[in-house]
Amino acid sequence: MFGLRKRDLTREFPVSANRPRLPYPDGWFAVAFSGDVRPGQVVRRRFKGEDIVVYRTRQGTVRVVNPYCPHLGAHLGFGGRVEGENLVCPFHHFAFAPDGRCVRTGYGTRPPKASLTQLTAREVNGVVMVWSHARGEAPSWDVPVVPAQDFPPPARHSTILIDHPQEVVENSVDIGHFGPVHGTSGARVTKPLELNGPRLTLGTSVHRTTPLLGRFDVDFDVEANGLGHIHVIARMPRMGLSALVQIMPTPLDPCRIETRFTVSARLGTAGSRAGRYSSWLATQFFALPSWQGAAQDAPIWQNKTYLRHPRIARGDGPIMRFRHWAEQFYPDEFREIGEAAEVSDPLPFEKGPHGSA
Ligand code: FES
Ligand SMILES: [Fe+2]
């Protein structure tokens, strides 16, 4: 595993006064990389305007809990520790089992009938994800395992910025910004947007030009599951390079998100064995533009507003169909696009509006 790189883009790029653009969406959201929480470790995270505590028992079970001890309210993220399979509060040493129940006091007396409040958490694709639902409903779908055979361990990166998870996912279908913001040309849809329950898939392709490599194509197969997990397979056929990218935006509070990325790349076809070093190089090669891509979007994202009735033009990606799909992740009273606006998008790109270079 490569070292984790973190950036707080709210400090690097100007931010105007902002207000929440959309409510918190339902679904699965990443709260930690698996490697952030080793056996016996307790970490604090922000999620939807509150602290949460993520810990891993000695045997490897991950739990995510509300931070406040039901005894007298100590914060388990400040001094709480793992003892065997239990989480122990720093204040009076009450211990809590993996099912949340208080199983011991610090005085050897009978424990009170009390439990930690647990969030539904799953570890998948090297990430700890929690389920969030406005009405407290149980998970109705899962984030699938992303097949990563033949890919090396990923590089990881996380950025904090003013934005909303929906806008990060929308960025993948917003073909029109690829040229102006990311400097590519000839953006086009190669596989039409497919919407299937919480799952979205889309194929796109762009030309990129660099002084070193000249012009080459980059093809993207994008899959989103809800608004908290995107995975992309990017291919550069001319170099025989493919990369597996995960992009996971998580609401920290009504205005800010933390987006975690993993990138791993390999040279050659699935059957070939790229050496350790060439995979490492390929991963670094591909990771860099992924990190830079988020920074390129940041000045726009941090200062934009969310228009519920945008003036869509030919050359845009399938933004309104995407938004209609995204409504399923909000409470009923928020669903208006389908009724109030015609859900239609201009024909998909045949030719990019920013030149086919
Ligand atoms: S507050 Fe946690 S043991 Fe007392
Ligand atoms: Fe972008």
PDB file of N, CA and C and ligand atoms in Angstrom, residues 69-74 76 89-94 96 107, ligand 1:
ATOM      1  N   CYS A  69     -20.372   7.679  25.086  1.00  0.00           N
ATOM      2  CA  CYS A  69     -20.585   6.529  25.968  1.00  0.00           C
ATOM      3  C   CYS A  69     -21.936   6.666  26.671  1.00  0.00           C
ATOM      4  N   PRO A  70     -22.762   5.603  26.664  1.00  0.00           N
ATOM      5  CA  PRO A  70     -24.092   5.709  27.282  1.00  0.00           C
ATOM      6  C   PRO A  70     -24.039   5.810  28.809  1.00  0.00           C
ATOM      7  N   HIS A  71     -22.858   5.624  29.410  1.00  0.00           N
ATOM      8  CA  HIS A  71     -22.762   5.756  30.858  1.00  0.00           C
ATOM      9  C   HIS A  71     -22.890   7.220  31.251  1.00  0.00           C
ATOM     10  N   LEU A  72     -21.840   8.002  31.037  1.00  0.00           N
ATOM     11  CA  LEU A  72     -21.927   9.420  31.402  1.00  0.00           C
ATOM     12  C   LEU A  72     -21.432  10.341  30.288  1.00  0.00           C
ATOM     13  N   GLY A  73     -21.420   9.780  29.058  1.00  0.00           N
ATOM     14  CA  GLY A  73     -21.246  10.658  27.905  1.00  0.00           C
ATOM     15  C   GLY A  73     -19.827  10.970  27.469  1.00  0.00           C
ATOM     16  N   ALA A  74     -18.835  10.221  27.928  1.00  0.00           N
ATOM     17  CA  ALA A  74     -17.473  10.480  27.453  1.00  0.00           C
ATOM     18  C   ALA A  74     -17.382  10.208  25.949  1.00  0.00           C
ATOM     19  N   LEU A  76     -15.680   8.480  23.053  1.00  0.00           N
ATOM     20  CA  LEU A  76     -14.832   7.288  22.921  1.00  0.00           C
ATOM     21  C   LEU A  76     -13.675   7.497  21.945  1.00  0.00           C
ATOM     22  N   CYS A  89     -14.217   2.514  27.390  1.00  0.00           N
ATOM     23  CA  CYS A  89     -14.358   3.964  27.545  1.00  0.00           C
ATOM     24  C   CYS A  89     -13.252   4.505  28.461  1.00  0.00           C
ATOM     25  N   PRO A  90     -12.709   5.690  28.140  1.00  0.00           N
ATOM     26  CA  PRO A  90     -11.611   6.215  28.950  1.00  0.00           C
ATOM     27  C   PRO A  90     -12.065   6.738  30.321  1.00  0.00           C
ATOM     28  N   PHE A  91     -13.372   6.972  30.496  1.00  0.00           N
ATOM     29  CA  PHE A  91     -13.812   7.699  31.691  1.00  0.00           C
ATOM     30  C   PHE A  91     -13.912   6.780  32.921  1.00  0.00           C
ATOM     31  N   HIS A  92     -14.724   5.707  32.828  1.00  0.00           N
ATOM     32  CA  HIS A  92     -14.866   4.790  33.973  1.00  0.00           C
ATOM     33  C   HIS A  92     -14.574   3.353  33.568  1.00  0.00           C
ATOM     34  N   HIS A  93     -13.975   3.200  32.372  1.00  0.00           N
ATOM     35  CA  HIS A  93     -13.532   1.887  31.859  1.00  0.00           C
ATOM     36  C   HIS A  93     -14.668   0.891  31.672  1.00  0.00           C
ATOM     37  N   PHE A  94     -15.842   1.359  31.336  1.00  0.00           N
ATOM     38  CA  PHE A  94     -16.890   0.418  30.939  1.00  0.00           C
ATOM     39  C   PHE A  94     -16.479  -0.146  29.576  1.00  0.00           C
ATOM     40  N   PHE A  96     -17.477  -2.346  25.965  1.00  0.00           N
ATOM     41  CA  PHE A  96     -18.598  -2.595  25.044  1.00  0.00           C
ATOM     42  C   PHE A  96     -18.194  -3.661  24.034  1.00  0.00           C
ATOM     43  N   TYR A 107     -15.650  -1.158  37.642  1.00  0.00           N
ATOM     44  CA  TYR A 107     -15.593  -1.438  39.076  1.00  0.00           C
ATOM     45  C   TYR A 107     -15.856  -2.901  39.394  1.00  0.00           C
TER      46      TYR A 107
HETATM   47  S1  FES B   1     -18.643   7.703  30.650  1.00  0.00           S
HETATM   48 FE1  FES B   1     -17.945   5.929  29.706  1.00  0.00          FE
HETATM   49  S2  FES B   1     -17.520   4.611  31.341  1.00  0.00           S
HETATM   50 FE2  FES B   1     -18.335   6.372  32.261  1.00  0.00          FE
END
